[in-house]
Coordinates of N, CA and C in Angstrom, one line a residue:
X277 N 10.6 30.8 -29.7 CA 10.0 29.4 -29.7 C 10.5 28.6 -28.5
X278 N 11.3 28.7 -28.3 CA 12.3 27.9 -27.0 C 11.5 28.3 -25.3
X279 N 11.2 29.6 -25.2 CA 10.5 29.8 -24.7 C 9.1 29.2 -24.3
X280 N 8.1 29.2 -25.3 CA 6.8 28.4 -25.7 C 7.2 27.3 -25.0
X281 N 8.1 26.3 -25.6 CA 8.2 25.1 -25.3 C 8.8 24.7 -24.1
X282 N 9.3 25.6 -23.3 CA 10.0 25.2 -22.2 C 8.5 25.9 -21.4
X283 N 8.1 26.3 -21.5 CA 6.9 26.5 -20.5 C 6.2 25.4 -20.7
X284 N 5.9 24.9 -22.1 CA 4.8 24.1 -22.3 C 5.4 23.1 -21.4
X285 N 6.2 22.3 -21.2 CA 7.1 21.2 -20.6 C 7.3 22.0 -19.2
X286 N 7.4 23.0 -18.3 CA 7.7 22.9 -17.1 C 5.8 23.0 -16.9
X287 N 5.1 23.6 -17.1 CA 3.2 23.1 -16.9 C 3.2 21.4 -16.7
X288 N 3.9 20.7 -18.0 CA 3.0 19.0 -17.9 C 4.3 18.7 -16.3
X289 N 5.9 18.9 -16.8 CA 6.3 18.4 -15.1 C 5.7 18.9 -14.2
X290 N 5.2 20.0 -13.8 CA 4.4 20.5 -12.7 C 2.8 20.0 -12.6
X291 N 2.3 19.4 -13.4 CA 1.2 18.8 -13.5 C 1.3 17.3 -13.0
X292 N 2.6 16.6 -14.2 CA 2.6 15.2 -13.0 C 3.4 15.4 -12.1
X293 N 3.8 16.7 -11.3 CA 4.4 16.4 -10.2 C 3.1 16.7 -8.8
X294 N 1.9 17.5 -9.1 CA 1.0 17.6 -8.4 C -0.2 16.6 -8.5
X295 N 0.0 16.0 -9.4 CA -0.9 14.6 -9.7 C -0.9 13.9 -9.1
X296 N 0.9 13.6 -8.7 CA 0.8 12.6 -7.9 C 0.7 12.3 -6.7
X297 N 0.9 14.0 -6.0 CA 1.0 14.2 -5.1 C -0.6 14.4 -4.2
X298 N -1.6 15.0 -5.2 CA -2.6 15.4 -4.6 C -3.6 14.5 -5.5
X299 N -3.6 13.8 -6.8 CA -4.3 13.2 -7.7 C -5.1 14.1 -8.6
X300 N -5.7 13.7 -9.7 CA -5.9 14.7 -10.3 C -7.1 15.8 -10.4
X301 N -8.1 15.0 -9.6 CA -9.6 16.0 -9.5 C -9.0 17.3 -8.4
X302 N -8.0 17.0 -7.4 CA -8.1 18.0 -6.2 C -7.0 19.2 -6.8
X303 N -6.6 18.5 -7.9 CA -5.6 20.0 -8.3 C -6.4 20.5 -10.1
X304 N -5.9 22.0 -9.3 CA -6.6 23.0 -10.3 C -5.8 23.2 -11.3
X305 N -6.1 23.9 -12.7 CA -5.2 24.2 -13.4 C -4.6 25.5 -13.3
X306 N -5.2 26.3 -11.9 CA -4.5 27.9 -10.9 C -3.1 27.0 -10.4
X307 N -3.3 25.7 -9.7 CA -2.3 25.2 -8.9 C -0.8 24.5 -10.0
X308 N -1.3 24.0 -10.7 CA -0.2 23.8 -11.9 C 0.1 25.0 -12.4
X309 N -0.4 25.9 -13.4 CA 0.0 27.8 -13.4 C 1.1 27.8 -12.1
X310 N 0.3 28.2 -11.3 CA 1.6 28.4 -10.3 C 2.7 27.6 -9.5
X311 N 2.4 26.5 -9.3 CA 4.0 25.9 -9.8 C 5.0 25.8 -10.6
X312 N 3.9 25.9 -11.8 CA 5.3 26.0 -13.2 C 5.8 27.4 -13.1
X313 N 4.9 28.1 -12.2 CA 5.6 29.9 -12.5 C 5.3 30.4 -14.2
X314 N 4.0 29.7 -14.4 CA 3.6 30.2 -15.8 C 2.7 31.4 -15.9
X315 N 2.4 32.3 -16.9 CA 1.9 33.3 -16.7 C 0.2 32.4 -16.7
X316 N -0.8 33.6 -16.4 CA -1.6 32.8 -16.1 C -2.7 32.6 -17.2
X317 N -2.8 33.2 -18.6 CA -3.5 32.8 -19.6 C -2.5 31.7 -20.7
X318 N -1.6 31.7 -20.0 CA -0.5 30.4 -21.2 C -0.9 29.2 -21.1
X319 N -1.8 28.6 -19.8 CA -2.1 27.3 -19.8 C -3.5 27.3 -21.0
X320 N -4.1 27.8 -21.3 CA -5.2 27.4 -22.3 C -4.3 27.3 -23.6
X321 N -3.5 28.5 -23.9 CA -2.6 29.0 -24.8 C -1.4 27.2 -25.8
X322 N -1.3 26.8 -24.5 CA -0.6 25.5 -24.6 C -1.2 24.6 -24.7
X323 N -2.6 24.1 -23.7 CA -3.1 22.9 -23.5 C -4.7 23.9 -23.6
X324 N -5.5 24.0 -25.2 CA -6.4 24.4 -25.7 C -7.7 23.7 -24.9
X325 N -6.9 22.2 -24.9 CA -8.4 21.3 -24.7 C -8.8 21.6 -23.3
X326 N -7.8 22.4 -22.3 CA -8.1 22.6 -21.2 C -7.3 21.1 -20.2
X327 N -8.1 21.4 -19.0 CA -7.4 20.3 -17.9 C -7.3 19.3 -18.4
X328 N -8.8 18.4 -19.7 CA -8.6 17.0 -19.5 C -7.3 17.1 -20.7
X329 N -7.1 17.8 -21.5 CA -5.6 17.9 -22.7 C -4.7 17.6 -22.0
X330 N -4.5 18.3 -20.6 CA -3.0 18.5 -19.6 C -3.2 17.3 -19.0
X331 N -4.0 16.6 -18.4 CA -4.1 15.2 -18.0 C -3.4 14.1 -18.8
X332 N -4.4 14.6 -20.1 CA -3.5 13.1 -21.1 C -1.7 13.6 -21.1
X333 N -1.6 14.4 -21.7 CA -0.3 14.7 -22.0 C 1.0 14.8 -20.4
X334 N 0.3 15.2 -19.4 CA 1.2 15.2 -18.6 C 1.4 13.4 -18.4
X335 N 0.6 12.4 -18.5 CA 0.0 11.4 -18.0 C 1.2 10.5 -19.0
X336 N 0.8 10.9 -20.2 CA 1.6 10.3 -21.6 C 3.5 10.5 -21.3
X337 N 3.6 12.1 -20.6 CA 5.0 12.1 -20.4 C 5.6 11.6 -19.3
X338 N 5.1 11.8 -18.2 CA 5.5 10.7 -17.3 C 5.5 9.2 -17.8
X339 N 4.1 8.7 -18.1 CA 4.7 7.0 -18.4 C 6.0 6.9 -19.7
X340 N 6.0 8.1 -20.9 CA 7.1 8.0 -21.6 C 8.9 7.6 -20.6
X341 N 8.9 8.7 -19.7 CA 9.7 9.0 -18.7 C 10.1 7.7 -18.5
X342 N 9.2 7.0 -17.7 CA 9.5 5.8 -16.6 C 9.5 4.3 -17.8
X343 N 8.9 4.2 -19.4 CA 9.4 3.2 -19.7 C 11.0 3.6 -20.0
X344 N 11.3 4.6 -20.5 CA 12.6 5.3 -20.7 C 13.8 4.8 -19.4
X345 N 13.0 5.0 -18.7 CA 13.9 4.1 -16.8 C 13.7 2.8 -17.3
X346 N 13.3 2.6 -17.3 CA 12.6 0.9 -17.1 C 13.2 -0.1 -18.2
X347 N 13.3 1.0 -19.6 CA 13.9 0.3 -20.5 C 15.7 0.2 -20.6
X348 N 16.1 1.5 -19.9 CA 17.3 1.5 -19.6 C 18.1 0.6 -18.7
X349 N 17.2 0.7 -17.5 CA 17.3 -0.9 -16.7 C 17.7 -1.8 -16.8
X350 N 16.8 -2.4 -17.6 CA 17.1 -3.9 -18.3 C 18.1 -3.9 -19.3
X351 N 18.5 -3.1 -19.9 CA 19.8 -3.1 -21.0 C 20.8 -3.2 -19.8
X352 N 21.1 -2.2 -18.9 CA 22.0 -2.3 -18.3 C 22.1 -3.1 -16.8
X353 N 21.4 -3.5 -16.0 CA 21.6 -4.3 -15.3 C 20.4 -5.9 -15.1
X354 N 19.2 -5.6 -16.2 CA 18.8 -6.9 -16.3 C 17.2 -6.7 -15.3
X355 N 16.3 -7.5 -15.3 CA 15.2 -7.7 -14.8 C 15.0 -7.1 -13.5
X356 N 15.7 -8.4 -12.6 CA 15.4 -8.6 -11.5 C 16.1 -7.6 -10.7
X357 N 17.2 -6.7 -11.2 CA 17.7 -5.6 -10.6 C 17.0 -4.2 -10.9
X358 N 16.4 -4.5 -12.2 CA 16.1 -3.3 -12.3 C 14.0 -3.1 -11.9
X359 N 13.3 -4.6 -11.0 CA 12.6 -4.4 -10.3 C 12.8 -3.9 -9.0
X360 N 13.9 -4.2 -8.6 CA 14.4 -3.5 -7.1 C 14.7 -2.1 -7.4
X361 N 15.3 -1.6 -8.5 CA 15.1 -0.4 -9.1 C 13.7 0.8 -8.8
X362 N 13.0 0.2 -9.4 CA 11.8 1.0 -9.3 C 11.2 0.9 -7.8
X363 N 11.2 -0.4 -7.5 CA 10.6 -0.4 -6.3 C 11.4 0.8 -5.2
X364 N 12.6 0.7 -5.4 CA 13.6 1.5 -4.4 C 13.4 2.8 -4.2
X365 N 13.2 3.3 -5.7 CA 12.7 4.6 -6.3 C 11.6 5.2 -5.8
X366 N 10.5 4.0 -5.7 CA 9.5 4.5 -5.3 C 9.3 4.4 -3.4
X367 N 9.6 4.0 -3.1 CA 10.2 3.7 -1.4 C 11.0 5.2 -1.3
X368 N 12.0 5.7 -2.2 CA 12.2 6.7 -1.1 C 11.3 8.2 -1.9
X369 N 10.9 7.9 -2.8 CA 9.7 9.2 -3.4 C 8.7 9.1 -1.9
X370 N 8.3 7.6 -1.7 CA 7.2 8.0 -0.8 C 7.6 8.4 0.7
X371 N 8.6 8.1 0.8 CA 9.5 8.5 2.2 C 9.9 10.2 2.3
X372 N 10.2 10.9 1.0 CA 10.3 11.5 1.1 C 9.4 12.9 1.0
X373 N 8.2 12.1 0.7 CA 6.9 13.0 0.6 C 5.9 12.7 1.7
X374 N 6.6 12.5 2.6 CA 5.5 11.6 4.2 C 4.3 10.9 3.0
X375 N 4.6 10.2 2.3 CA 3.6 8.9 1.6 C 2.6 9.4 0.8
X376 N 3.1 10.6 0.3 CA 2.1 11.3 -0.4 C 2.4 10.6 -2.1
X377 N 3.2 10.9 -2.6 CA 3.9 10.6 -3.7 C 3.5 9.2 -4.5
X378 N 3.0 9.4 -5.4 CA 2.9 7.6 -5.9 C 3.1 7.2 -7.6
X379 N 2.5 6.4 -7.8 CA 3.0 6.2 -9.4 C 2.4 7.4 -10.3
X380 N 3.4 8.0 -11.1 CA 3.5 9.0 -12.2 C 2.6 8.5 -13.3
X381 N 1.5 7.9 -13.4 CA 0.1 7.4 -14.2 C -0.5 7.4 -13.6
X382 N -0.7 6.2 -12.2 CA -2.2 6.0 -11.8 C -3.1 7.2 -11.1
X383 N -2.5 7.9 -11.4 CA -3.5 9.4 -10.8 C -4.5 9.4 -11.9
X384 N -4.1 9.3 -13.3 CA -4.9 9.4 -14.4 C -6.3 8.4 -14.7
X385 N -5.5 7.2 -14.2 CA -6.4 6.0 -14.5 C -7.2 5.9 -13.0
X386 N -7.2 6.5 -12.2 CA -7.7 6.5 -11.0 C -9.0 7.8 -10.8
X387 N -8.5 8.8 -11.6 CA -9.0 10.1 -11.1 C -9.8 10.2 -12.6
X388 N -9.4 9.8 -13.8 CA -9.8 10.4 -15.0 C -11.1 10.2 -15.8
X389 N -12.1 10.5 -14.7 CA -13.6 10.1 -15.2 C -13.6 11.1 -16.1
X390 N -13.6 12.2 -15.9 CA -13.7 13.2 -16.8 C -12.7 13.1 -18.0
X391 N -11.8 12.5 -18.1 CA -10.6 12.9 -19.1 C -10.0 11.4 -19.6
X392 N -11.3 10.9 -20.3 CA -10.9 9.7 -20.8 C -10.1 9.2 -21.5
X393 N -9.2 10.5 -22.4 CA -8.2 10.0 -22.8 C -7.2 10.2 -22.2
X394 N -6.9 10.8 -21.3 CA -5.7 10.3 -19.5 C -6.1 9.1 -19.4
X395 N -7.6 8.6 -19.0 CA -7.0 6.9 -18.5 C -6.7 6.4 -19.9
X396 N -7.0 6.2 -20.7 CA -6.3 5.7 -21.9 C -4.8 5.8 -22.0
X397 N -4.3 7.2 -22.1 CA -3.1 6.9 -21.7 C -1.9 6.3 -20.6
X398 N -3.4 6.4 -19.5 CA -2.5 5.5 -18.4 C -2.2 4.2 -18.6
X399 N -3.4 3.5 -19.5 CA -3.4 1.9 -19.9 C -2.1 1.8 -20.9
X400 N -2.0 2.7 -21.8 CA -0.7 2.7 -22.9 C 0.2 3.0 -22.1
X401 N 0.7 3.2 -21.0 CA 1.9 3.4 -20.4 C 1.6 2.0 -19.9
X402 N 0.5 1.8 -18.9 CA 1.1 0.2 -18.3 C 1.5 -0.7 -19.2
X403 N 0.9 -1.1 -20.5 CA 1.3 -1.7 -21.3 C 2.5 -1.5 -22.0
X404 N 3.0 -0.3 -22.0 CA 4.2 0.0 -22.9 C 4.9 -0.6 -21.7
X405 N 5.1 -0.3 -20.2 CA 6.0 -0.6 -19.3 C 6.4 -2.4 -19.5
X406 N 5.1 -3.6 -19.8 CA 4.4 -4.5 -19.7 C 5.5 -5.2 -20.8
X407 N 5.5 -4.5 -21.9 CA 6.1 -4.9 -23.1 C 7.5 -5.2 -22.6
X408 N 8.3 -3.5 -22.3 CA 9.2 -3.4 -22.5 C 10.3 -4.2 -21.1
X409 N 9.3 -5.3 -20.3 CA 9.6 -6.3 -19.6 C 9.4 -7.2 -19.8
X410 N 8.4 -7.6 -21.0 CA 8.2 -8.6 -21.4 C 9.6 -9.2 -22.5
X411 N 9.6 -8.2 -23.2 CA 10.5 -8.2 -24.0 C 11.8 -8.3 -23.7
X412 N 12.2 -7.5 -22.4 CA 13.8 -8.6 -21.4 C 13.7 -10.0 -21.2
X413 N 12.5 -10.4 -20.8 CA 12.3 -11.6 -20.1 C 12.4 -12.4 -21.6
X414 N 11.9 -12.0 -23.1 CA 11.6 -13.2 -24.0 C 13.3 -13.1 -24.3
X415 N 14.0 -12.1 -24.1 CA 15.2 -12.3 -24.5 C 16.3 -13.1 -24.2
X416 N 15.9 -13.5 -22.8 CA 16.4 -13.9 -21.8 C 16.4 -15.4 -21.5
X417 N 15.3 -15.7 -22.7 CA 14.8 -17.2 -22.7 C 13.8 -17.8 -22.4
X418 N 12.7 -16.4 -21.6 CA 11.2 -17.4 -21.9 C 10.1 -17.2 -22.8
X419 N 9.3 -17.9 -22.5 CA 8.6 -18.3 -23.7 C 7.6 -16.9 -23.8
X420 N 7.0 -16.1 -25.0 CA 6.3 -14.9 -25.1 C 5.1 -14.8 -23.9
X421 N 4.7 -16.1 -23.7 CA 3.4 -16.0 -22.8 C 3.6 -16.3 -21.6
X422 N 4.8 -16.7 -21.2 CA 5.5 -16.5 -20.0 C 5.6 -15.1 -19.5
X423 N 6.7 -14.8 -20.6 CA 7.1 -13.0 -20.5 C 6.2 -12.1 -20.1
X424 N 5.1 -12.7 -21.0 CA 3.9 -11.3 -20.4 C 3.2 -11.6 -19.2
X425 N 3.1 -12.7 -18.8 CA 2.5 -12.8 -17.8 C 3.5 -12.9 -16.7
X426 N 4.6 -12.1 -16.7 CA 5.6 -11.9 -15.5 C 5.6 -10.5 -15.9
X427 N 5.5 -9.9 -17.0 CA 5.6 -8.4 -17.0 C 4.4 -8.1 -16.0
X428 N 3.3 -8.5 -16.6 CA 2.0 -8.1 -16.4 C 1.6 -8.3 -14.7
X429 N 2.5 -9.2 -14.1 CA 2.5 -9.6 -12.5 C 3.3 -8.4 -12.1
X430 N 4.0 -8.4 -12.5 CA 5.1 -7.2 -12.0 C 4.7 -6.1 -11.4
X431 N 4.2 -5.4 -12.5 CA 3.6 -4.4 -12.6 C 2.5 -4.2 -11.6
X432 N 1.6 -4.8 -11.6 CA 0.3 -5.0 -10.7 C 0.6 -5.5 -9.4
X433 N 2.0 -6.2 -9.0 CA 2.4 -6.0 -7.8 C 2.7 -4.9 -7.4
X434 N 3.6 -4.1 -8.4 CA 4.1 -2.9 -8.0 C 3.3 -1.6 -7.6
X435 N 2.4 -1.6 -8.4 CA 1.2 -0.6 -8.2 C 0.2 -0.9 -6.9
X436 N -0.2 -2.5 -6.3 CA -0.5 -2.3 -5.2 C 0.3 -2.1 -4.3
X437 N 1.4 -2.8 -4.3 CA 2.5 -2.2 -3.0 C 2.3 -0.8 -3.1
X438 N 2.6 0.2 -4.1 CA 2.3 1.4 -4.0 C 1.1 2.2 -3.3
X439 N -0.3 1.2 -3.2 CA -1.4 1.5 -2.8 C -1.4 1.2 -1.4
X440 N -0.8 0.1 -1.2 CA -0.8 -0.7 0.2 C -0.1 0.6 1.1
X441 N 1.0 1.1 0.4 CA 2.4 1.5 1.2 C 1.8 3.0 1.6
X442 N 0.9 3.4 0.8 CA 0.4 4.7 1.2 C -0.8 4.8 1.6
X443 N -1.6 3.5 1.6 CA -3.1 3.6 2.7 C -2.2 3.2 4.4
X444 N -1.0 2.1 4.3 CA -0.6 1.9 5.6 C 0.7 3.0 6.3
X445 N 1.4 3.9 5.5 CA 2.1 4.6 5.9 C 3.1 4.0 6.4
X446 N 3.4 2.7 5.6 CA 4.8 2.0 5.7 C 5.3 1.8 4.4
X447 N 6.8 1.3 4.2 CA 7.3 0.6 3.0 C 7.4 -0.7 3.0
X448 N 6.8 -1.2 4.0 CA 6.7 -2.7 4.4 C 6.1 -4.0 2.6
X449 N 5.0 -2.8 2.3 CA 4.1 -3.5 1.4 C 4.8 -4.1 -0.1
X450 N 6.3 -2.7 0.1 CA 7.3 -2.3 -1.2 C 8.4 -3.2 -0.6
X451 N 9.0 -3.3 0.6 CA 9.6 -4.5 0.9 C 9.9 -5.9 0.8
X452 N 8.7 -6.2 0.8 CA 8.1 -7.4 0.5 C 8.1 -7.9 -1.0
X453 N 7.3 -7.1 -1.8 CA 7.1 -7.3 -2.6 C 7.9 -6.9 -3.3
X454 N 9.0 -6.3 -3.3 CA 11.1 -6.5 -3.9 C 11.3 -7.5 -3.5
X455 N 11.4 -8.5 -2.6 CA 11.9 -9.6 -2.2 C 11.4 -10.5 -3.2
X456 N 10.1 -10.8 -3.2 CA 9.5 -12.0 -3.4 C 9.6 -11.9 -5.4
X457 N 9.2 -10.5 -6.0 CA 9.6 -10.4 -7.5 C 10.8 -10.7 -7.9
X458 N 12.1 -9.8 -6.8 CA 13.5 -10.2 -7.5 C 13.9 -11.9 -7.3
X459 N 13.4 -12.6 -5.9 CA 13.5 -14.1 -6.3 C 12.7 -14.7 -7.3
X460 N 11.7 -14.1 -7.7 CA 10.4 -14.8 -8.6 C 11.7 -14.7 -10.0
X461 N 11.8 -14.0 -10.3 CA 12.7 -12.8 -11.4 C 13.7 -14.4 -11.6
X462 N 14.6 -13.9 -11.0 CA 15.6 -15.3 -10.5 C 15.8 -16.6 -10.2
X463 N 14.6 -16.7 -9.8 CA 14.4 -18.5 -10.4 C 14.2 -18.6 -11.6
X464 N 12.9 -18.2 -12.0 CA 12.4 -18.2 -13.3 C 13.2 -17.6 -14.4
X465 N 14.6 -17.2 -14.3 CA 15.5 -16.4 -15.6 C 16.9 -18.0 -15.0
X466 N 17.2 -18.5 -13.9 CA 18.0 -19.5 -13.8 C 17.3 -20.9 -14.1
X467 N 16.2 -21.0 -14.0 CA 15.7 -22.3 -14.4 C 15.7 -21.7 -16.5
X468 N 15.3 -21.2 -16.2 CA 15.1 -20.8 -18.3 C 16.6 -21.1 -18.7
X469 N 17.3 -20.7 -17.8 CA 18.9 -20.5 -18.4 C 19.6 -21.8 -18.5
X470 N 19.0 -23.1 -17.6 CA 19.5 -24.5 -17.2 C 18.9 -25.1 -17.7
X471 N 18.1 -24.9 -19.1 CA 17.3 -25.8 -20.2 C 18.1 -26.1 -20.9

């Protein structure tokens, strides 16, 4: 059984690790097989529904992954560190992939005409991420409709920096926009704090 399941789990990490790299229409389910080093009838065997099943579920485990980061974060070093966090993370993924590399969801909600419940799951990860920053922020002293509408900024900066940084082939876009969130972060958590 251990077996089974450690295949089934090295297919979905080889799935969002070629997702993100190539997006999801241009990779095959021959190209995930052979990354995972799976035999080559186990992928139906595991993921019945076919590509769009491996979509959702690779899609579902990565955003599980990164609220799992994200929520860790904020327990341990708080908001505005742990926006420079991801952003950093993702600065040197795309550095280290000459700019290929990008967020571990938006392949799904980008590519998933066919596999509508991949974008569905990409939207439940932005939101789960959304929450679980909103939820630092209401802790922290602001008001619920504050919080989400600083989660919800966050996030959507971060995703175009990610778009910007890999249509321009710089980290200028991810630069910037760590600067300007971790001071946004930081007024807005020292003004709440001096009420």
């Amino acid at each position: 059984m251990a077996n089974r399941s450690s295949a089934r789990d090295d297919m979905l990490r080889s799935a969002a690790h070629l997702f993100r790299r190539r997006g999801v229409d241009a990779t095959s389910l021959a190209d995930v097989i052979d990354h995972a080093g799976a035999p080559r009838g186990s992928i139906y065997h595991h993921f019945p529904g076919g590509k769009p099943q491996l979509v959702e579920e690779a899609t579902r485990t990565a955003g599980a992954a990164m609220s799992a980061m994200i929520s860790a974060g904020l327990a341990s070093a708080g908001p505005s560190a742990t926006v420079r966090a991801i952003l950093d993370g993702f600065r040197g993924e795309l550095l280290a992939t000459d700019f290929v590399a990008g967020c571990p969801v938006a392949p799904a909600a980008l590519d998933g005409l066919h596999a509508p419940r991949a974008v569905a799951a990409a939207g439940e990860s932005f939101s789960s991420w959304e929450d679980v920053i909103a939820a630092s922020l209401w802790q922290r002293g602001l008001t619920r409709e504050r919080s989400y509408s600083l989660a919800t900024f966050a996030i959507a900066a971060i995703e175009g920096a990610l778009i910007m940084a890999k249509a321009q082939r710089s980290t200028a876009a991810l630069d910037r926009t760590e600067g300007e969130l971790s001071a946004l972060l930081e007024a807005v958590l020292e003004a709440s704090a001096g009420r």
